PDB file of C-alpha atoms in Angstrom:
ATOM      1  CA  GLN A   1      -8.130  29.333 -30.447  1.00 84.00           C
ATOM      2  CA  VAL A   2      -5.671  31.356 -32.667  1.00 92.00           C
ATOM      3  CA  GLN A   3      -5.798  30.513 -36.216  1.00 95.00           C
ATOM      4  CA  LEU A   4      -3.581  31.087 -38.806  1.00 97.00           C
ATOM      5  CA  SER A   5      -4.224  31.594 -42.535  1.00 97.00           C
ATOM      6  CA  GLU A   6      -1.781  32.607 -45.423  1.00 98.00           C
ATOM      7  CA  SER A   7      -2.341  33.640 -48.553  1.00 98.00           C
ATOM      8  CA  GLY A   8      -0.683  35.209 -51.773  1.00 98.00           C
ATOM      9  CA  GLY A   9       0.510  32.305 -53.018  1.00 98.00           C
ATOM     10  CA  GLY A  10       0.316  32.077 -57.137  1.00 98.00           C
ATOM     11  CA  LEU A  11       2.570  31.113 -59.736  1.00 98.00           C
ATOM     12  CA  VAL A  12       5.271  33.440 -60.861  1.00 98.00           C
ATOM     13  CA  GLN A  13       8.170  33.619 -63.961  1.00 98.00           C
ATOM     14  CA  PRO A  14      11.597  33.663 -62.857  1.00 98.00           C
ATOM     15  CA  GLY A  15      12.578  36.910 -61.729  1.00 98.00           C
ATOM     16  CA  GLY A  16       8.884  38.351 -60.505  1.00 98.00           C
ATOM     17  CA  SER A  17       7.601  38.604 -57.157  1.00 98.00           C
ATOM     18  CA  LEU A  18       5.245  38.265 -54.321  1.00 98.00           C
ATOM     19  CA  ARG A  19       3.583  38.816 -51.380  1.00 98.00           C
ATOM     20  CA  LEU A  20       2.653  36.419 -49.121  1.00 98.00           C
ATOM     21  CA  SER A  21      -0.223  37.275 -46.075  1.00 98.00           C
ATOM     22  CA  CYS A  22      -0.216  35.694 -42.711  1.00 98.00           C
ATOM     23  CA  VAL A  23      -3.640  36.976 -40.529  1.00 97.00           C
ATOM     24  CA  VAL A  24      -3.454  35.453 -37.767  1.00 95.00           C
ATOM     25  CA  SER A  25      -6.553  35.695 -34.942  1.00 93.00           C
ATOM     26  CA  GLY A  26      -6.621  36.685 -31.761  1.00 82.00           C
ATOM     27  CA  ARG A  27      -5.716  39.825 -29.815  1.00 77.00           C
ATOM     28  CA  THR A  28      -2.179  39.278 -28.653  1.00 86.00           C
ATOM     29  CA  PHE A  29      -0.897  39.292 -32.228  1.00 90.00           C
ATOM     30  CA  SER A  30       1.923  41.248 -31.056  1.00 90.00           C
ATOM     31  CA  THR A  31       3.719  39.654 -28.426  1.00 91.00           C
ATOM     32  CA  TYR A  32       3.979  36.681 -31.691  1.00 94.00           C
ATOM     33  CA  SER A  33       7.125  35.884 -33.146  1.00 96.00           C
ATOM     34  CA  VAL A  34       6.020  35.093 -36.653  1.00 97.00           C
ATOM     35  CA  ALA A  35       8.351  32.803 -39.353  1.00 98.00           C
ATOM     36  CA  TRP A  36       7.820  31.566 -43.016  1.00 98.00           C
ATOM     37  CA  PHE A  37       9.375  28.075 -43.472  1.00 98.00           C
ATOM     38  CA  ARG A  38       8.319  26.051 -47.137  1.00 98.00           C
ATOM     39  CA  LEU A  39       8.285  22.683 -47.717  1.00 98.00           C
ATOM     40  CA  ALA A  40       8.958  21.155 -51.240  1.00 97.00           C
ATOM     41  CA  PRO A  41       8.094  17.799 -53.133  1.00 91.00           C
ATOM     42  CA  GLY A  42      11.034  14.823 -51.741  1.00 94.00           C
ATOM     43  CA  LYS A  43      12.649  17.626 -49.515  1.00 96.00           C
ATOM     44  CA  GLU A  44      13.103  18.524 -45.861  1.00 97.00           C
ATOM     45  CA  ARG A  45      11.006  21.626 -44.402  1.00 97.00           C
ATOM     46  CA  GLU A  46      12.564  24.676 -44.728  1.00 98.00           C
ATOM     47  CA  PHE A  47      12.954  27.711 -42.546  1.00 98.00           C
ATOM     48  CA  VAL A  48      12.377  31.152 -44.478  1.00 98.00           C
ATOM     49  CA  ALA A  49      11.896  33.852 -42.429  1.00 98.00           C
ATOM     50  CA  ALA A  50      11.071  35.021 -38.642  1.00 98.00           C
ATOM     51  CA  ILE A  51      10.506  38.159 -37.245  1.00 97.00           C
ATOM     52  CA  LYS A  52      10.911  38.915 -33.036  1.00 95.00           C
ATOM     53  CA  SER A  53       7.708  39.722 -31.334  1.00 90.00           C
ATOM     54  CA  ARG A  54      10.317  43.045 -29.560  1.00 80.00           C
ATOM     55  CA  GLY A  55      11.919  45.173 -31.712  1.00 80.00           C
ATOM     56  CA  GLY A  56      11.053  43.313 -34.813  1.00 88.00           C
ATOM     57  CA  SER A  57      14.627  41.394 -35.179  1.00 95.00           C
ATOM     58  CA  THR A  58      14.837  40.263 -38.710  1.00 97.00           C
ATOM     59  CA  TYR A  59      16.449  36.599 -39.141  1.00 97.00           C
ATOM     60  CA  TYR A  60      16.802  34.889 -43.164  1.00 98.00           C
ATOM     61  CA  GLY A  61      17.486  31.268 -44.500  1.00 98.00           C
ATOM     62  CA  ASP A  62      21.022  31.305 -46.379  1.00 98.00           C
ATOM     63  CA  ALA A  63      18.911  30.765 -49.932  1.00 97.00           C
ATOM     64  CA  VAL A  64      16.669  33.481 -49.674  1.00 98.00           C
ATOM     65  CA  LYS A  65      18.455  36.204 -48.410  1.00 98.00           C
ATOM     66  CA  GLY A  66      18.818  39.468 -49.846  1.00 98.00           C
ATOM     67  CA  ARG A  67      15.737  38.645 -51.513  1.00 98.00           C
ATOM     68  CA  PHE A  68      12.812  38.098 -48.959  1.00 98.00           C
ATOM     69  CA  THR A  69      11.592  40.513 -46.455  1.00 98.00           C
ATOM     70  CA  ILE A  70       9.852  39.451 -44.019  1.00 98.00           C
ATOM     71  CA  SER A  71       7.259  42.446 -42.200  1.00 97.00           C
ATOM     72  CA  LYS A  72       4.494  42.833 -39.262  1.00 95.00           C
ATOM     73  CA  ASP A  73       1.763  44.548 -39.280  1.00 94.00           C
ATOM     74  CA  ASN A  74       0.392  44.524 -35.372  1.00 92.00           C
ATOM     75  CA  ALA A  75      -2.522  46.845 -35.906  1.00 92.00           C
ATOM     76  CA  LYS A  76      -3.430  44.281 -38.969  1.00 95.00           C
ATOM     77  CA  ASN A  77      -2.450  40.963 -37.030  1.00 95.00           C
ATOM     78  CA  THR A  78      -0.698  40.233 -40.058  1.00 96.00           C
ATOM     79  CA  ALA A  79       2.913  39.430 -41.187  1.00 97.00           C
ATOM     80  CA  TYR A  80       4.684  39.899 -44.691  1.00 98.00           C
ATOM     81  CA  LEU A  81       6.716  37.607 -47.098  1.00 98.00           C
ATOM     82  CA  GLN A  82       7.447  40.120 -49.407  1.00 98.00           C
ATOM     83  CA  MET A  83       9.341  38.055 -52.513  1.00 98.00           C
ATOM     84  CA  ASN A  84      11.500  39.323 -54.665  1.00 98.00           C
ATOM     85  CA  ASN A  85      13.634  38.098 -57.839  1.00 98.00           C
ATOM     86  CA  LEU A  86      12.019  34.634 -57.152  1.00 98.00           C
ATOM     87  CA  LYS A  87      13.654  31.246 -59.049  1.00 98.00           C
ATOM     88  CA  PRO A  88      12.761  28.182 -60.069  1.00 97.00           C
ATOM     89  CA  GLU A  89      14.016  26.088 -56.186  1.00 97.00           C
ATOM     90  CA  ASP A  90      11.435  28.821 -54.680  1.00 98.00           C
ATOM     91  CA  THR A  91       8.682  26.396 -55.953  1.00 98.00           C
ATOM     92  CA  ALA A  92       7.112  25.400 -52.346  1.00 98.00           C
ATOM     93  CA  LEU A  93       3.898  25.038 -49.659  1.00 98.00           C
ATOM     94  CA  TYR A  94       4.715  28.421 -48.133  1.00 98.00           C
ATOM     95  CA  HIS A  95       3.457  28.469 -44.356  1.00 98.00           C
ATOM     96  CA  CYS A  96       3.153  30.704 -41.400  1.00 98.00           C
ATOM     97  CA  ALA A  97       3.834  30.137 -37.719  1.00 98.00           C
ATOM     98  CA  ALA A  98       4.058  32.442 -34.824  1.00 97.00           C
ATOM     99  CA  GLY A  99       5.315  31.421 -30.824  1.00 95.00           C
ATOM    100  CA  SER A 100       5.180  33.191 -27.941  1.00 91.00           C
ATOM    101  CA  ARG A 101       8.531  33.412 -25.422  1.00 87.00           C
ATOM    102  CA  LEU A 102      10.762  32.541 -28.619  1.00 91.00           C
ATOM    103  CA  ILE A 103      14.677  33.297 -27.772  1.00 91.00           C
ATOM    104  CA  THR A 104      16.587  33.806 -31.026  1.00 91.00           C
ATOM    105  CA  SER A 105      18.093  30.891 -31.394  1.00 93.00           C
ATOM    106  CA  SER A 106      15.162  28.965 -31.643  1.00 95.00           C
ATOM    107  CA  LEU A 107      13.613  31.278 -34.628  1.00 95.00           C
ATOM    108  CA  SER A 108      13.966  28.768 -37.525  1.00 96.00           C
ATOM    109  CA  SER A 109      13.341  25.422 -35.126  1.00 96.00           C
ATOM    110  CA  HIS A 110       9.767  24.592 -36.457  1.00 97.00           C
ATOM    111  CA  SER A 111       8.434  22.760 -33.669  1.00 96.00           C
ATOM    112  CA  ALA A 112       9.416  25.965 -31.639  1.00 96.00           C
ATOM    113  CA  TYR A 113       5.943  27.714 -32.671  1.00 97.00           C
ATOM    114  CA  ASP A 114       3.098  27.352 -30.903  1.00 95.00           C
ATOM    115  CA  TYR A 115       0.632  27.472 -33.987  1.00 96.00           C
ATOM    116  CA  TYR A 116       0.512  27.133 -38.011  1.00 97.00           C
ATOM    117  CA  GLY A 117      -1.143  27.813 -41.182  1.00 97.00           C
ATOM    118  CA  GLN A 118      -2.034  25.498 -43.828  1.00 97.00           C
ATOM    119  CA  GLY A 119      -0.253  27.329 -46.821  1.00 97.00           C
ATOM    120  CA  THR A 120       0.110  28.751 -49.964  1.00 98.00           C
ATOM    121  CA  GLN A 121       1.191  27.515 -52.754  1.00 98.00           C
ATOM    122  CA  VAL A 122       4.072  29.138 -54.516  1.00 98.00           C
ATOM    123  CA  THR A 123       4.891  27.968 -58.122  1.00 98.00           C
ATOM    124  CA  VAL A 124       7.928  29.390 -60.084  1.00 98.00           C
ATOM    125  CA  SER A 125       8.019  28.980 -64.016  1.00 96.00           C
ATOM    126  CA  LEU A 126       7.969  29.850 -67.055  1.00 93.00           C
TER     127      LEU A 126
END
Protein backbone atom coordinates (compact mmCIF):
# COMPACT_ATOMS: atom_id res chain seq x y z
CA GLN A 1 0.00 0.00 0.00
CA VAL A 2 1.39 3.37 -1.01
CA GLN A 3 1.22 6.05 1.66
CA LEU A 4 1.90 9.78 1.42
CA SER A 5 2.97 11.87 4.38
CA GLU A 6 3.26 15.65 4.28
CA SER A 7 5.20 17.93 6.61
CA GLY A 8 6.57 21.45 6.77
CA GLY A 9 3.44 23.47 7.29
CA GLY A 10 3.07 26.12 9.95
CA LEU A 11 2.41 29.76 10.73
CA VAL A 12 4.36 32.34 8.72
CA GLN A 13 4.10 36.08 8.21
CA PRO A 14 3.19 37.56 4.83
CA GLY A 15 6.24 37.65 2.59
CA GLY A 16 7.78 34.67 4.34
CA SER A 17 8.68 31.22 3.02
CA LEU A 18 7.96 27.59 3.81
CA ARG A 19 9.02 24.31 2.25
CA LEU A 20 6.57 21.45 2.29
CA SER A 21 7.68 17.84 1.94
CA CYS A 22 5.74 14.82 0.74
CA VAL A 23 7.28 11.43 1.47
CA VAL A 24 5.88 8.58 -0.61
CA SER A 25 6.29 4.99 0.56
CA GLY A 26 7.00 2.25 -1.93
CA ARG A 27 9.68 1.42 -4.44
CA THR A 28 8.24 2.98 -7.58
CA PHE A 29 8.36 6.66 -6.63
CA SER A 30 10.29 7.53 -9.79
CA THR A 31 7.33 6.45 -11.89
CA TYR A 32 4.89 8.78 -10.13
CA SER A 33 3.81 12.23 -11.11
CA VAL A 34 3.22 14.26 -7.97
CA ALA A 35 0.99 17.24 -7.35
CA TRP A 36 0.06 19.60 -4.56
CA PHE A 37 -3.49 20.77 -3.96
CA ARG A 38 -4.88 23.08 -1.31
CA LEU A 39 -8.21 23.53 0.40
CA ALA A 40 -9.21 26.66 2.25
CA PRO A 41 -12.38 27.11 4.31
CA GLY A 42 -15.31 28.10 2.14
CA LYS A 43 -13.40 27.55 -1.08
CA GLU A 44 -13.11 24.75 -3.61
CA ARG A 45 -10.02 22.57 -3.77
CA GLU A 46 -7.37 24.30 -5.85
CA PHE A 47 -4.56 22.89 -7.96
CA VAL A 48 -1.22 24.31 -6.82
CA ALA A 49 1.56 22.54 -8.72
CA ALA A 50 2.55 19.27 -10.38
CA ILE A 51 5.70 17.57 -11.59
CA LYS A 52 5.71 14.79 -14.17
CA SER A 53 7.43 11.49 -13.51
CA ARG A 54 9.19 11.46 -16.89
CA GLY A 55 11.30 14.45 -17.66
CA GLY A 56 10.33 16.38 -14.56
CA SER A 57 8.27 19.04 -16.34
CA THR A 58 6.49 21.30 -13.88
CA TYR A 59 3.11 22.99 -13.94
CA TYR A 60 1.58 25.63 -11.67
CA GLY A 61 -1.74 27.15 -10.83
CA ASP A 62 -2.09 30.79 -11.81
CA ALA A 63 -2.28 31.95 -8.19
CA VAL A 64 1.19 30.64 -7.33
CA LYS A 65 3.20 31.04 -10.54
CA GLY A 66 6.49 32.78 -9.89
CA ARG A 67 6.28 32.22 -6.13
CA PHE A 68 6.11 28.44 -5.63
CA THR A 69 8.46 25.76 -6.94
CA ILE A 70 7.76 22.03 -7.03
CA SER A 71 10.58 19.50 -7.15
CA LYS A 72 11.12 15.78 -6.71
CA ASP A 73 14.00 13.75 -5.28
CA ASN A 74 13.62 10.17 -6.44
CA ALA A 75 16.48 8.96 -4.23
CA LYS A 76 14.59 10.16 -1.15
CA ASN A 77 11.09 9.27 -2.34
CA THR A 78 10.19 12.86 -1.58
CA ALA A 79 8.51 15.72 -3.39
CA TYR A 80 8.85 19.31 -2.23
CA LEU A 81 6.92 22.53 -2.55
CA GLN A 82 9.02 25.62 -1.94
CA MET A 83 6.70 28.53 -1.20
CA ASN A 84 8.08 32.06 -1.28
CA ASN A 85 6.48 35.48 -0.85
CA LEU A 86 3.54 33.92 0.92
CA LYS A 87 0.27 35.83 1.09
CA PRO A 88 -2.68 35.54 3.48
CA GLU A 89 -4.72 34.05 0.63
CA ASP A 90 -2.28 31.11 0.55
CA THR A 91 -3.65 29.96 3.91
CA ALA A 92 -5.02 26.46 3.41
CA LEU A 93 -4.59 22.76 4.07
CA TYR A 94 -2.02 21.55 1.55
CA HIS A 95 -1.88 17.92 0.52
CA CYS A 96 0.06 15.99 -2.03
CA ALA A 97 -1.11 13.40 -4.50
CA ALA A 98 0.76 10.81 -6.56
CA GLY A 99 -0.16 8.85 -9.63
CA SER A 100 1.29 6.95 -12.53
CA ARG A 101 0.62 7.16 -16.26
CA LEU A 102 -0.87 10.64 -16.02
CA ILE A 103 -1.06 12.69 -19.18
CA THR A 104 -0.23 16.37 -19.11
CA SER A 105 -3.82 17.53 -19.47
CA SER A 106 -4.84 15.60 -16.34
CA LEU A 107 -2.14 16.82 -13.99
CA SER A 108 -4.33 19.55 -12.49
CA SER A 109 -7.23 17.17 -11.89
CA HIS A 110 -7.45 15.90 -8.32
CA SER A 111 -9.33 12.76 -9.27
CA ALA A 112 -6.65 11.72 -11.77
CA TYR A 113 -4.24 10.66 -9.00
CA ASP A 114 -4.02 7.28 -7.32
CA TYR A 115 -2.84 8.19 -3.83
CA TYR A 116 -3.38 11.12 -1.47
CA GLY A 117 -1.86 12.42 1.74
CA GLN A 118 -3.69 13.80 4.77
CA GLY A 119 -2.32 17.30 4.43
CA THR A 120 -0.35 19.91 6.32
CA GLN A 121 -1.76 23.27 7.41
CA VAL A 122 -0.22 26.50 6.15
CA THR A 123 -1.33 29.74 7.80
CA VAL A 124 -0.09 33.11 6.57
CA SER A 125 -0.84 35.86 9.04
CA LEU A 126 0.72 38.71 11.01
